[in-house]
PDB file of C-alpha atoms in Angstrom:
ATOM      1  CA  MET A  20      -0.934 -47.697  39.799  1.00 53.00           C
ATOM      2  CA  ILE A  21      -4.592 -46.868  38.786  1.00 51.00           C
ATOM      3  CA  LYS A  22      -3.803 -43.027  40.326  1.00 53.00           C
ATOM      4  CA  LEU A  23      -0.806 -43.120  37.989  1.00 47.00           C
ATOM      5  CA  LEU A  24      -2.532 -44.157  34.566  1.00 47.00           C
ATOM      6  CA  SER A  25      -5.347 -42.129  35.611  1.00 55.00           C
ATOM      7  CA  ALA A  26      -2.850 -38.823  35.976  1.00 52.00           C
ATOM      8  CA  MET A  27      -1.126 -39.978  32.615  1.00 50.00           C
ATOM      9  CA  ALA A  28      -4.758 -40.128  31.209  1.00 49.00           C
ATOM     10  CA  ARG A  29      -5.327 -36.373  32.230  1.00 56.00           C
ATOM     11  CA  ILE A  30      -1.949 -34.964  30.812  1.00 52.00           C
ATOM     12  CA  VAL A  31      -2.747 -36.927  27.657  1.00 48.00           C
ATOM     13  CA  GLY A  32      -6.125 -35.513  27.415  1.00 50.00           C
ATOM     14  CA  ALA A  33      -5.041 -32.228  27.921  1.00 51.00           C
ATOM     15  CA  VAL A  34      -2.283 -32.288  25.593  1.00 47.00           C
ATOM     16  CA  GLY A  35      -4.741 -33.318  22.925  1.00 50.00           C
ATOM     17  CA  LEU A  36      -6.972 -30.782  23.770  1.00 46.00           C
ATOM     18  CA  ALA A  37      -3.957 -28.072  23.723  1.00 46.00           C
ATOM     19  CA  PHE A  38      -3.767 -29.418  19.991  1.00 47.00           C
ATOM     20  CA  ALA A  39      -7.737 -29.644  19.488  1.00 46.00           C
ATOM     21  CA  ALA A  40      -8.191 -25.905  20.600  1.00 46.00           C
ATOM     22  CA  PRO A  41      -6.447 -24.041  17.672  1.00 53.00           C
ATOM     23  CA  ALA A  42      -8.060 -26.073  14.949  1.00 55.00           C
ATOM     24  CA  ALA A  43     -11.764 -25.372  16.737  1.00 53.00           C
ATOM     25  CA  PHE A  44     -10.987 -22.071  17.477  1.00 61.00           C
ATOM     26  CA  ALA A  45     -10.324 -21.662  13.323  1.00 76.00           C
ATOM     27  CA  ALA A  46     -12.931 -23.925  12.464  1.00 81.00           C
ATOM     28  CA  ASP A  47     -15.512 -21.384  14.327  1.00 91.00           C
ATOM     29  CA  TYR A  48     -13.137 -18.264  13.275  1.00 97.00           C
ATOM     30  CA  PRO A  49     -14.587 -15.285  13.491  1.00 97.00           C
ATOM     31  CA  THR A  50     -17.009 -15.034  15.921  1.00 97.00           C
ATOM     32  CA  ARG A  51     -16.501 -11.449  16.193  1.00 97.00           C
ATOM     33  CA  PRO A  52     -15.509  -8.154  14.257  1.00 98.00           C
ATOM     34  CA  VAL A  53     -12.134  -8.077  12.267  1.00 98.00           C
ATOM     35  CA  VAL A  54     -10.159  -5.150  12.359  1.00 98.00           C
ATOM     36  CA  MET A  55      -8.176  -4.004   9.226  1.00 98.00           C
ATOM     37  CA  ILE A  56      -5.380  -1.570  10.002  1.00 98.00           C
ATOM     38  CA  VAL A  57      -4.412   0.897   6.879  1.00 97.00           C
ATOM     39  CA  PRO A  58      -1.394   2.531   8.229  1.00 94.00           C
ATOM     40  CA  PHE A  59      -1.832   5.586   6.649  1.00 89.00           C
ATOM     41  CA  ALA A  60      -4.368   8.485   7.025  1.00 84.00           C
ATOM     42  CA  PRO A  61      -7.687   8.810   5.619  1.00 89.00           C
ATOM     43  CA  GLY A  62      -8.081   9.881   2.003  1.00 82.00           C
ATOM     44  CA  GLY A  63      -5.425   7.959   0.201  1.00 80.00           C
ATOM     45  CA  SER A  64      -5.150   5.037  -2.098  1.00 82.00           C
ATOM     46  CA  THR A  65      -4.524   2.597   0.611  1.00 90.00           C
ATOM     47  CA  ASP A  66      -7.549   3.873   2.737  1.00 92.00           C
ATOM     48  CA  LEU A  67      -9.870   3.757  -0.810  1.00 90.00           C
ATOM     49  CA  VAL A  68      -8.857  -0.146  -1.354  1.00 93.00           C
ATOM     50  CA  ALA A  69      -9.348  -1.437   1.902  1.00 96.00           C
ATOM     51  CA  ARG A  70     -13.066   0.402   2.828  1.00 96.00           C
ATOM     52  CA  LEU A  71     -14.098  -1.002  -0.829  1.00 96.00           C
ATOM     53  CA  VAL A  72     -12.642  -4.618  -0.006  1.00 97.00           C
ATOM     54  CA  ALA A  73     -13.501  -4.438   3.975  1.00 98.00           C
ATOM     55  CA  ALA A  74     -17.360  -4.138   3.166  1.00 97.00           C
ATOM     56  CA  LYS A  75     -17.449  -7.305   0.890  1.00 97.00           C
ATOM     57  CA  MET A  76     -14.936  -8.834   3.237  1.00 98.00           C
ATOM     58  CA  SER A  77     -17.585  -8.759   5.850  1.00 98.00           C
ATOM     59  CA  ASP A  78     -20.233 -10.215   3.637  1.00 96.00           C
ATOM     60  CA  ALA A  79     -17.943 -13.407   3.335  1.00 96.00           C
ATOM     61  CA  LEU A  80     -16.587 -13.629   7.060  1.00 97.00           C
ATOM     62  CA  LYS A  81     -20.154 -13.101   8.096  1.00 97.00           C
ATOM     63  CA  GLN A  82     -18.758 -10.458  10.644  1.00 97.00           C
ATOM     64  CA  GLN A  83     -17.775  -7.110  10.196  1.00 98.00           C
ATOM     65  CA  VAL A  84     -14.365  -6.283   8.855  1.00 98.00           C
ATOM     66  CA  ILE A  85     -13.470  -2.574  10.563  1.00 98.00           C
ATOM     67  CA  VAL A  86     -11.148  -0.318   8.917  1.00 98.00           C
ATOM     68  CA  GLU A  87      -9.132   1.709  11.264  1.00 98.00           C
ATOM     69  CA  ASN A  88      -6.511   4.193  10.163  1.00 96.00           C
ATOM     70  CA  ARG A  89      -3.525   4.181  12.078  1.00 95.00           C
ATOM     71  CA  GLY A  90      -0.934   6.431  10.256  1.00 89.00           C
ATOM     72  CA  GLY A  91       2.568   7.534  11.130  1.00 85.00           C
ATOM     73  CA  ALA A  92       6.070   6.901  10.299  1.00 83.00           C
ATOM     74  CA  GLY A  93       5.368   5.962   6.959  1.00 81.00           C
ATOM     75  CA  GLY A  94       3.174   3.118   7.358  1.00 89.00           C
ATOM     76  CA  ASN A  95       5.545   1.689  10.104  1.00 92.00           C
ATOM     77  CA  LEU A  96       3.680   2.612  13.071  1.00 95.00           C
ATOM     78  CA  GLY A  97       0.312   0.310  11.659  1.00 97.00           C
ATOM     79  CA  ALA A  98       2.523  -2.222  10.263  1.00 98.00           C
ATOM     80  CA  ALA A  99       4.064  -2.854  13.487  1.00 97.00           C
ATOM     81  CA  ALA A 100       0.708  -2.873  15.662  1.00 98.00           C
ATOM     82  CA  VAL A 101       0.023  -5.581  13.375  1.00 98.00           C
ATOM     83  CA  ALA A 102       3.070  -8.024  13.418  1.00 98.00           C
ATOM     84  CA  LYS A 103       2.729  -7.348  17.368  1.00 98.00           C
ATOM     85  CA  SER A 104      -1.174  -8.539  17.403  1.00 98.00           C
ATOM     86  CA  ALA A 105      -2.121 -12.083  18.459  1.00 98.00           C
ATOM     87  CA  PRO A 106      -2.008 -14.171  15.661  1.00 98.00           C
ATOM     88  CA  ASP A 107      -5.786 -15.165  15.999  1.00 97.00           C
ATOM     89  CA  GLY A 108      -7.063 -13.434  12.365  1.00 98.00           C
ATOM     90  CA  TYR A 109      -9.006 -10.463  14.071  1.00 98.00           C
ATOM     91  CA  THR A 110      -6.334  -7.833  13.386  1.00 98.00           C
ATOM     92  CA  ILE A 111      -5.072  -7.506   9.739  1.00 98.00           C
ATOM     93  CA  LEU A 112      -2.869  -5.339   7.647  1.00 98.00           C
ATOM     94  CA  MET A 113      -3.585  -3.457   4.631  1.00 98.00           C
ATOM     95  CA  GLY A 114      -0.022  -3.591   3.529  1.00 98.00           C
ATOM     96  CA  THR A 115       1.781  -2.068   1.011  1.00 95.00           C
ATOM     97  CA  VAL A 116       5.114  -1.446  -1.012  1.00 93.00           C
ATOM     98  CA  ALA A 117       6.068   0.855   1.747  1.00 90.00           C
ATOM     99  CA  THR A 118       5.818  -1.041   4.551  1.00 95.00           C
ATOM    100  CA  HIS A 119       7.155  -4.164   3.205  1.00 96.00           C
ATOM    101  CA  ALA A 120       9.388  -2.974   0.494  1.00 93.00           C
ATOM    102  CA  LEU A 121      10.744   0.437   1.018  1.00 91.00           C
ATOM    103  CA  ASN A 122      10.337   0.993   4.941  1.00 91.00           C
ATOM    104  CA  PRO A 123      13.099  -2.195   5.625  1.00 92.00           C
ATOM    105  CA  ALA A 124      15.251  -0.494   3.612  1.00 88.00           C
ATOM    106  CA  LEU A 125      14.550   3.250   4.561  1.00 87.00           C
ATOM    107  CA  TYR A 126      14.472   3.140   8.208  1.00 87.00           C
ATOM    108  CA  LYS A 127      17.888   2.296  10.423  1.00 84.00           C
ATOM    109  CA  LYS A 128      15.971   1.111  13.440  1.00 86.00           C
ATOM    110  CA  LYS A 129      13.851  -1.942  12.519  1.00 88.00           C
ATOM    111  CA  ALA A 130      10.060  -1.946  13.645  1.00 91.00           C
ATOM    112  CA  TYR A 131       9.482  -5.251  12.231  1.00 97.00           C
ATOM    113  CA  ASP A 132      10.415  -7.847   9.678  1.00 97.00           C
ATOM    114  CA  ALA A 133       8.635  -7.738   6.859  1.00 97.00           C
ATOM    115  CA  GLU A 134       9.080 -11.335   5.903  1.00 97.00           C
ATOM    116  CA  LYS A 135       9.168 -13.171   9.141  1.00 98.00           C
ATOM    117  CA  ASP A 136       6.866 -11.077  11.185  1.00 98.00           C
ATOM    118  CA  PHE A 137       3.832 -11.897   9.043  1.00 98.00           C
ATOM    119  CA  ALA A 138       1.710 -14.402   7.458  1.00 98.00           C
ATOM    120  CA  PRO A 139       1.078 -13.253   3.641  1.00 98.00           C
ATOM    121  CA  VAL A 140      -2.729 -13.581   2.688  1.00 98.00           C
ATOM    122  CA  THR A 141      -3.218 -12.460  -0.706  1.00 98.00           C
ATOM    123  CA  LEU A 142      -2.188  -9.378  -2.837  1.00 98.00           C
ATOM    124  CA  LEU A 143      -5.445  -7.677  -3.882  1.00 98.00           C
ATOM    125  CA  VAL A 144      -4.240  -4.920  -6.316  1.00 95.00           C
ATOM    126  CA  ASN A 145      -1.303  -3.177  -8.242  1.00 90.00           C
ATOM    127  CA  VAL A 146      -1.772   0.727  -8.360  1.00 88.00           C
ATOM    128  CA  PRO A 147      -0.097   2.848 -10.558  1.00 90.00           C
ATOM    129  CA  ASN A 148       1.254   6.699  -9.438  1.00 93.00           C
ATOM    130  CA  VAL A 149       0.737   9.635 -11.510  1.00 96.00           C
ATOM    131  CA  LEU A 150       2.281  13.165 -11.539  1.00 98.00           C
ATOM    132  CA  THR A 151      -0.363  16.013 -11.481  1.00 98.00           C
ATOM    133  CA  VAL A 152       0.101  19.595 -10.852  1.00 98.00           C
ATOM    134  CA  ASN A 153      -2.483  22.208  -9.689  1.00 98.00           C
ATOM    135  CA  PRO A 154      -4.468  23.539 -12.759  1.00 98.00           C
ATOM    136  CA  ASN A 155      -3.249  27.020 -12.747  1.00 97.00           C
ATOM    137  CA  PHE A 156       0.419  25.809 -12.648  1.00 98.00           C
ATOM    138  CA  GLU A 157       2.045  26.638 -16.089  1.00 96.00           C
ATOM    139  CA  ALA A 158       3.457  23.078 -17.150  1.00 97.00           C
ATOM    140  CA  LYS A 159       0.978  21.552 -19.050  1.00 97.00           C
ATOM    141  CA  SER A 160       3.105  18.366 -19.681  1.00 98.00           C
ATOM    142  CA  VAL A 161       6.241  16.316 -18.645  1.00 98.00           C
ATOM    143  CA  LYS A 162       8.440  18.268 -20.836  1.00 98.00           C
ATOM    144  CA  GLU A 163       7.583  21.570 -19.946  1.00 98.00           C
ATOM    145  CA  LEU A 164       7.835  20.847 -16.253  1.00 98.00           C
ATOM    146  CA  ILE A 165      11.397  19.603 -16.796  1.00 98.00           C
ATOM    147  CA  GLU A 166      12.130  22.774 -18.873  1.00 98.00           C
ATOM    148  CA  LEU A 167      10.760  24.817 -16.006  1.00 97.00           C
ATOM    149  CA  ALA A 168      12.568  22.971 -13.217  1.00 98.00           C
ATOM    150  CA  ARG A 169      16.179  23.242 -15.069  1.00 97.00           C
ATOM    151  CA  LYS A 170      15.636  26.639 -15.804  1.00 97.00           C
ATOM    152  CA  GLU A 171      15.229  27.780 -11.981  1.00 97.00           C
ATOM    153  CA  PRO A 172      16.812  24.461  -9.611  1.00 96.00           C
ATOM    154  CA  GLY A 173      14.801  24.345  -6.166  1.00 96.00           C
ATOM    155  CA  LYS A 174      12.407  26.638  -7.185  1.00 97.00           C
ATOM    156  CA  TYR A 175       9.336  24.079  -7.576  1.00 98.00           C
ATOM    157  CA  ALA A 176       8.342  21.556  -4.666  1.00 98.00           C
ATOM    158  CA  TYR A 177       6.357  18.495  -4.741  1.00 98.00           C
ATOM    159  CA  ALA A 178       3.836  16.584  -2.667  1.00 97.00           C
ATOM    160  CA  SER A 179       4.147  13.284  -1.491  1.00 93.00           C
ATOM    161  CA  SER A 180       2.515  10.877   1.187  1.00 85.00           C
ATOM    162  CA  GLY A 181       5.566  11.095   3.219  1.00 81.00           C
ATOM    163  CA  ASN A 182       9.517  10.682   3.662  1.00 78.00           C
ATOM    164  CA  GLY A 183      10.583   7.440   2.149  1.00 77.00           C
ATOM    165  CA  SER A 184       7.140   6.681   0.804  1.00 79.00           C
ATOM    166  CA  PRO A 185       6.819   5.351  -3.190  1.00 83.00           C
ATOM    167  CA  LEU A 186       5.165   8.242  -3.922  1.00 89.00           C
ATOM    168  CA  HIS A 187       8.265  10.878  -2.726  1.00 88.00           C
ATOM    169  CA  LEU A 188      10.693   7.651  -4.633  1.00 87.00           C
ATOM    170  CA  SER A 189       8.394   8.595  -7.233  1.00 91.00           C
ATOM    171  CA  GLY A 190       9.419  12.108  -7.295  1.00 94.00           C
ATOM    172  CA  ALA A 191      13.498  11.044  -6.569  1.00 89.00           C
ATOM    173  CA  LEU A 192      13.476   9.019  -9.475  1.00 88.00           C
ATOM    174  CA  PHE A 193      12.099  11.566 -11.533  1.00 94.00           C
ATOM    175  CA  GLU A 194      14.333  14.288 -10.166  1.00 94.00           C
ATOM    176  CA  LYS A 195      17.578  11.750 -10.821  1.00 89.00           C
ATOM    177  CA  LEU A 196      16.337  10.884 -14.601  1.00 92.00           C
ATOM    178  CA  ALA A 197      15.400  14.529 -15.702  1.00 96.00           C
ATOM    179  CA  GLY A 198      18.415  16.173 -14.044  1.00 95.00           C
ATOM    180  CA  VAL A 199      16.314  18.772 -12.087  1.00 97.00           C
ATOM    181  CA  LYS A 200      16.490  19.776  -8.530  1.00 96.00           C
ATOM    182  CA  LEU A 201      12.667  19.940  -6.608  1.00 97.00           C
ATOM    183  CA  ILE A 202      11.882  20.585  -3.286  1.00 96.00           C
ATOM    184  CA  HIS A 203      10.330  17.758  -1.408  1.00 95.00           C
ATOM    185  CA  ILE A 204       7.149  18.314   1.215  1.00 95.00           C
ATOM    186  CA  PRO A 205       5.990  15.305   2.648  1.00 91.00           C
ATOM    187  CA  TYR A 206       2.804  14.771   4.232  1.00 90.00           C
ATOM    188  CA  LYS A 207       1.128  12.419   6.704  1.00 81.00           C
ATOM    189  CA  GLY A 208      -0.909  10.579   4.259  1.00 81.00           C
ATOM    190  CA  SER A 209      -1.875  11.290   0.492  1.00 84.00           C
ATOM    191  CA  GLY A 210      -5.200  12.900   1.434  1.00 87.00           C
ATOM    192  CA  PRO A 211      -3.540  15.881   3.396  1.00 92.00           C
ATOM    193  CA  ALA A 212      -1.460  16.515   0.406  1.00 94.00           C
ATOM    194  CA  LEU A 213      -4.380  16.094  -2.229  1.00 95.00           C
ATOM    195  CA  VAL A 214      -6.164  19.355  -0.393  1.00 96.00           C
ATOM    196  CA  ASP A 215      -2.898  21.363  -0.439  1.00 97.00           C
ATOM    197  CA  VAL A 216      -2.294  20.804  -4.188  1.00 98.00           C
ATOM    198  CA  ILE A 217      -5.760  21.386  -4.808  1.00 97.00           C
ATOM    199  CA  ALA A 218      -5.503  24.727  -3.044  1.00 97.00           C
ATOM    200  CA  GLY A 219      -2.687  25.708  -4.938  1.00 96.00           C
ATOM    201  CA  GLN A 220      -0.366  26.009  -1.612  1.00 97.00           C
ATOM    202  CA  VAL A 221       2.015  23.211  -3.868  1.00 98.00           C
ATOM    203  CA  PRO A 222       2.220  23.127  -7.512  1.00 98.00           C
ATOM    204  CA  ILE A 223       2.809  19.471  -8.093  1.00 98.00           C
ATOM    205  CA  GLN A 224       2.127  16.143  -6.348  1.00 98.00           C
ATOM    206  CA  PHE A 225       3.025  12.654  -7.126  1.00 97.00           C
ATOM    207  CA  ASP A 226       0.350  10.368  -5.764  1.00 94.00           C
ATOM    208  CA  ASN A 227      -1.510   7.239  -6.331  1.00 88.00           C
ATOM    209  CA  LEU A 228      -3.767   7.248  -9.398  1.00 91.00           C
ATOM    210  CA  PRO A 229      -6.880   5.859  -7.380  1.00 84.00           C
ATOM    211  CA  SER A 230      -7.046   8.640  -5.111  1.00 86.00           C
ATOM    212  CA  SER A 231      -6.500  11.242  -7.544  1.00 92.00           C
ATOM    213  CA  VAL A 232      -8.461  10.472 -10.503  1.00 90.00           C
ATOM    214  CA  GLU A 233     -12.041  11.885  -9.458  1.00 91.00           C
ATOM    215  CA  HIS A 234     -10.101  15.157  -8.819  1.00 96.00           C
ATOM    216  CA  ILE A 235      -8.423  14.597 -12.402  1.00 96.00           C
ATOM    217  CA  LYS A 236     -11.941  13.856 -14.283  1.00 94.00           C
ATOM    218  CA  ALA A 237     -13.118  17.082 -12.404  1.00 96.00           C
ATOM    219  CA  GLY A 238     -10.104  19.341 -13.161  1.00 97.00           C
ATOM    220  CA  ARG A 239      -9.195  20.029 -10.003  1.00 98.00           C
ATOM    221  CA  LEU A 240      -5.864  18.361 -10.904  1.00 98.00           C
ATOM    222  CA  ARG A 241      -3.953  18.261 -14.299  1.00 98.00           C
ATOM    223  CA  ALA A 242      -2.199  14.568 -14.970  1.00 98.00           C
ATOM    224  CA  LEU A 243       0.935  14.967 -16.535  1.00 98.00           C
ATOM    225  CA  GLY A 244       2.038  11.415 -16.481  1.00 98.00           C
ATOM    226  CA  VAL A 245       1.355   7.970 -15.126  1.00 96.00           C
ATOM    227  CA  THR A 246       4.412   6.357 -13.670  1.00 95.00           C
ATOM    228  CA  THR A 247       3.887   3.137 -15.227  1.00 91.00           C
ATOM    229  CA  ALA A 248       5.821   1.542 -18.131  1.00 87.00           C
ATOM    230  CA  GLN A 249       2.359   1.429 -19.738  1.00 89.00           C
ATOM    231  CA  ARG A 250      -0.838   3.649 -19.782  1.00 92.00           C
ATOM    232  CA  ALA A 251      -3.211   3.568 -17.654  1.00 90.00           C
ATOM    233  CA  PRO A 252      -6.241   1.266 -19.283  1.00 86.00           C
ATOM    234  CA  SER A 253      -8.740   2.998 -17.307  1.00 85.00           C
ATOM    235  CA  GLN A 254      -7.109   6.582 -18.452  1.00 91.00           C
ATOM    236  CA  PRO A 255      -5.351   6.290 -21.954  1.00 93.00           C
ATOM    237  CA  ASP A 256      -5.048   9.808 -22.408  1.00 95.00           C
ATOM    238  CA  ILE A 257      -2.821  10.075 -19.843  1.00 97.00           C
ATOM    239  CA  PRO A 258       0.919   9.664 -21.120  1.00 97.00           C
ATOM    240  CA  THR A 259       3.436   7.816 -19.173  1.00 97.00           C
ATOM    241  CA  ILE A 260       6.248   9.527 -17.755  1.00 98.00           C
ATOM    242  CA  ALA A 261       8.543   7.263 -19.574  1.00 96.00           C
ATOM    243  CA  GLU A 262       7.523   8.631 -22.813  1.00 97.00           C
ATOM    244  CA  THR A 263       9.768  11.531 -22.023  1.00 97.00           C
ATOM    245  CA  LEU A 264      11.889  10.038 -19.534  1.00 96.00           C
ATOM    246  CA  PRO A 265      12.716   6.640 -21.119  1.00 95.00           C
ATOM    247  CA  GLY A 266      13.390   3.734 -18.275  1.00 89.00           C
ATOM    248  CA  TYR A 267      11.228   5.896 -15.546  1.00 92.00           C
ATOM    249  CA  GLU A 268       8.767   3.122 -13.849  1.00 88.00           C
ATOM    250  CA  THR A 269       7.486   3.123 -10.195  1.00 88.00           C
ATOM    251  CA  TYR A 270       3.933   1.595  -8.652  1.00 87.00           C
ATOM    252  CA  SER A 271       2.439   0.897  -5.741  1.00 88.00           C
ATOM    253  CA  TRP A 272       0.469  -2.346  -4.418  1.00 94.00           C
ATOM    254  CA  ASN A 273      -1.811  -3.250  -1.587  1.00 96.00           C
ATOM    255  CA  ALA A 274      -2.161  -6.756   0.295  1.00 98.00           C
ATOM    256  CA  LEU A 275      -3.511  -8.352   3.165  1.00 98.00           C
ATOM    257  CA  PHE A 276      -1.201  -9.375   5.655  1.00 98.00           C
ATOM    258  CA  ALA A 277      -1.697 -11.116   9.068  1.00 98.00           C
ATOM    259  CA  PRO A 278       0.510 -11.590  12.382  1.00 98.00           C
ATOM    260  CA  ALA A 279       2.782 -14.554  11.652  1.00 98.00           C
ATOM    261  CA  GLY A 280       1.751 -17.566  13.434  1.00 98.00           C
ATOM    262  CA  THR A 281      -1.830 -17.396  12.348  1.00 98.00           C
ATOM    263  CA  PRO A 282      -3.280 -20.851  11.792  1.00 98.00           C
ATOM    264  CA  LYS A 283      -3.331 -22.006   8.180  1.00 97.00           C
ATOM    265  CA  GLU A 284      -7.388 -22.289   8.236  1.00 97.00           C
ATOM    266  CA  ILE A 285      -7.796 -18.645   9.172  1.00 98.00           C
ATOM    267  CA  VAL A 286      -5.206 -17.334   6.500  1.00 98.00           C
ATOM    268  CA  ASP A 287      -7.568 -19.430   3.929  1.00 98.00           C
ATOM    269  CA  LYS A 288     -10.502 -18.124   5.076  1.00 98.00           C
ATOM    270  CA  LEU A 289      -8.898 -14.447   5.207  1.00 98.00           C
ATOM    271  CA  HIS A 290      -7.863 -15.267   1.537  1.00 98.00           C
ATOM    272  CA  ASP A 291     -10.746 -16.700   0.230  1.00 98.00           C
ATOM    273  CA  ALA A 292     -12.896 -13.332   1.597  1.00 98.00           C
ATOM    274  CA  GLY A 293     -10.232 -11.140   0.393  1.00 98.00           C
ATOM    275  CA  VAL A 294     -10.218 -12.498  -3.335  1.00 98.00           C
ATOM    276  CA  ALA A 295     -14.117 -12.957  -3.261  1.00 98.00           C
ATOM    277  CA  ALA A 296     -13.994  -9.029  -2.684  1.00 98.00           C
ATOM    278  CA  VAL A 297     -11.726  -7.819  -5.109  1.00 97.00           C
ATOM    279  CA  ASN A 298     -13.280 -10.182  -7.749  1.00 96.00           C
ATOM    280  CA  ASP A 299     -17.215  -8.775  -6.652  1.00 97.00           C
ATOM    281  CA  PRO A 300     -18.438  -6.769  -9.799  1.00 96.00           C
ATOM    282  CA  MET A 301     -19.469  -3.520  -8.068  1.00 96.00           C
ATOM    283  CA  VAL A 302     -15.667  -3.613  -6.065  1.00 96.00           C
ATOM    284  CA  LYS A 303     -14.018  -4.773  -9.330  1.00 94.00           C
ATOM    285  CA  ALA A 304     -15.679  -2.140 -11.381  1.00 93.00           C
ATOM    286  CA  LYS A 305     -14.541   0.888  -8.909  1.00 91.00           C
ATOM    287  CA  LEU A 306     -10.849  -0.540  -8.660  1.00 90.00           C
ATOM    288  CA  SER A 307     -10.788  -0.772 -12.323  1.00 87.00           C
ATOM    289  CA  ASP A 308     -12.470   3.005 -13.003  1.00 82.00           C
ATOM    290  CA  ALA A 309      -9.410   4.088 -10.593  1.00 77.00           C
ATOM    291  CA  SER A 310      -7.059   1.973 -12.807  1.00 81.00           C
ATOM    292  CA  ALA A 311      -5.956  -0.375  -9.744  1.00 86.00           C
ATOM    293  CA  VAL A 312      -5.213  -3.756 -11.658  1.00 87.00           C
ATOM    294  CA  ILE A 313      -6.683  -6.640  -9.834  1.00 93.00           C
ATOM    295  CA  VAL A 314      -4.627  -9.532  -8.941  1.00 94.00           C
ATOM    296  CA  GLY A 315      -5.946 -11.690  -6.002  1.00 97.00           C
ATOM    297  CA  SER A 316      -3.089 -13.827  -5.343  1.00 98.00           C
ATOM    298  CA  THR A 317      -2.287 -17.068  -3.212  1.00 98.00           C
ATOM    299  CA  PRO A 318      -0.440 -16.734   0.398  1.00 98.00           C
ATOM    300  CA  ASP A 319       2.378 -18.305  -1.483  1.00 98.00           C
ATOM    301  CA  GLU A 320       2.817 -15.850  -4.206  1.00 98.00           C
ATOM    302  CA  LEU A 321       2.273 -12.996  -2.040  1.00 98.00           C
ATOM    303  CA  ALA A 322       5.654 -14.322  -0.091  1.00 98.00           C
ATOM    304  CA  ALA A 323       7.324 -14.781  -3.109  1.00 97.00           C
ATOM    305  CA  HIS A 324       6.131 -11.202  -3.908  1.00 95.00           C
ATOM    306  CA  VAL A 325       7.290  -9.274  -0.976  1.00 97.00           C
ATOM    307  CA  THR A 326      11.184 -11.326  -1.351  1.00 97.00           C
ATOM    308  CA  LYS A 327      11.010 -10.116  -4.993  1.00 92.00           C
ATOM    309  CA  GLU A 328       9.887  -6.495  -3.980  1.00 91.00           C
ATOM    310  CA  LEU A 329      12.616  -6.157  -0.985  1.00 94.00           C
ATOM    311  CA  ALA A 330      15.617  -6.831  -3.798  1.00 91.00           C
ATOM    312  CA  LYS A 331      14.375  -4.929  -6.439  1.00 84.00           C
ATOM    313  CA  TRP A 332      13.679  -1.327  -4.245  1.00 84.00           C
ATOM    314  CA  ALA A 333      16.592  -1.542  -1.287  1.00 87.00           C
ATOM    315  CA  PRO A 334      19.299   0.050  -4.643  1.00 83.00           C
ATOM    316  CA  ASN A 335      16.569   2.488  -5.230  1.00 76.00           C
ATOM    317  CA  VAL A 336      16.332   4.024  -1.937  1.00 81.00           C
ATOM    318  CA  ALA A 337      20.071   3.612  -1.384  1.00 81.00           C
ATOM    319  CA  ASP A 338      20.319   5.602  -4.750  1.00 73.00           C
ATOM    320  CA  SER A 339      17.704   8.213  -3.522  1.00 70.00           C
ATOM    321  CA  GLY A 340      19.809   8.866  -0.589  1.00 70.00           C
ATOM    322  CA  ALA A 341      16.797   9.072   1.863  1.00 70.00           C
ATOM    323  CA  GLN A 342      17.099   7.523   5.274  1.00 71.00           C
ATOM    324  CA  ILE A 343      15.371   7.820   8.429  1.00 73.00           C
ATOM    325  CA  ASP A 344      16.757   7.080  12.090  1.00 64.00           C
TER     326      ASP A 344
END
């Protein structure tokens, strides 16, 4: 009887430790560096936001937050890697409208479930897109670009960060509303696309405003219009495309996600560090200069945002005719 009671006590103790271990683990988190996966090539808007945020999150978490670019498949490769990672808070994703709203509608083979495979942390910023051209390109306004494209359908090409990306769909919507035919040239991220547009290899680009704004200020690119319904506060001289094409609107966003199953205590620590980062005066100033609009949502608000974005973008992807096997 004594042996039986002793054995039962050991079982109860083991069960208690099993339940206590995650709590203790979460309380100590983080004890080593955290990897933030950016699912696109360096040099784009998502990379810019990630590096600003990661540096300040490192201060808040008292462990280094390391940015790792893992591009490919329009963001699917990096997002899937995080979805399959251990739910321990040491691998997180800088997600976007592409990874959590467009790709689920774009790809026939699903690399992950945008809602079920992630623990939402915080929506960091909303990001305007912008239509730019090489300074030597003859069109100096959205109206002139439309006139040129209508005269010679299929002659002019535009660059984007990849097939099915928000920037590709920005171009597809422009073609649809303007009644023009452009050639889409997809790149593996905004960075490589920017290089070719600045060099004059491709005349037109749809890009996130933060990654293009310094080139616009320096005269290396000419901005024809932002894609949001209102002008960007930091660049009020750039008209909206909607001023020429009523009803035109697209945008991007950046948010932090952890793998599904990550303990709430860890999600909360990541949330607090992320929100503190975007509200740091230096980061806030740099993001505002780049026309990123700071949000800093709760995890529940980000979850609701993803659900809403999935419903919004699915018909837009279908209308564009874009689909990838």
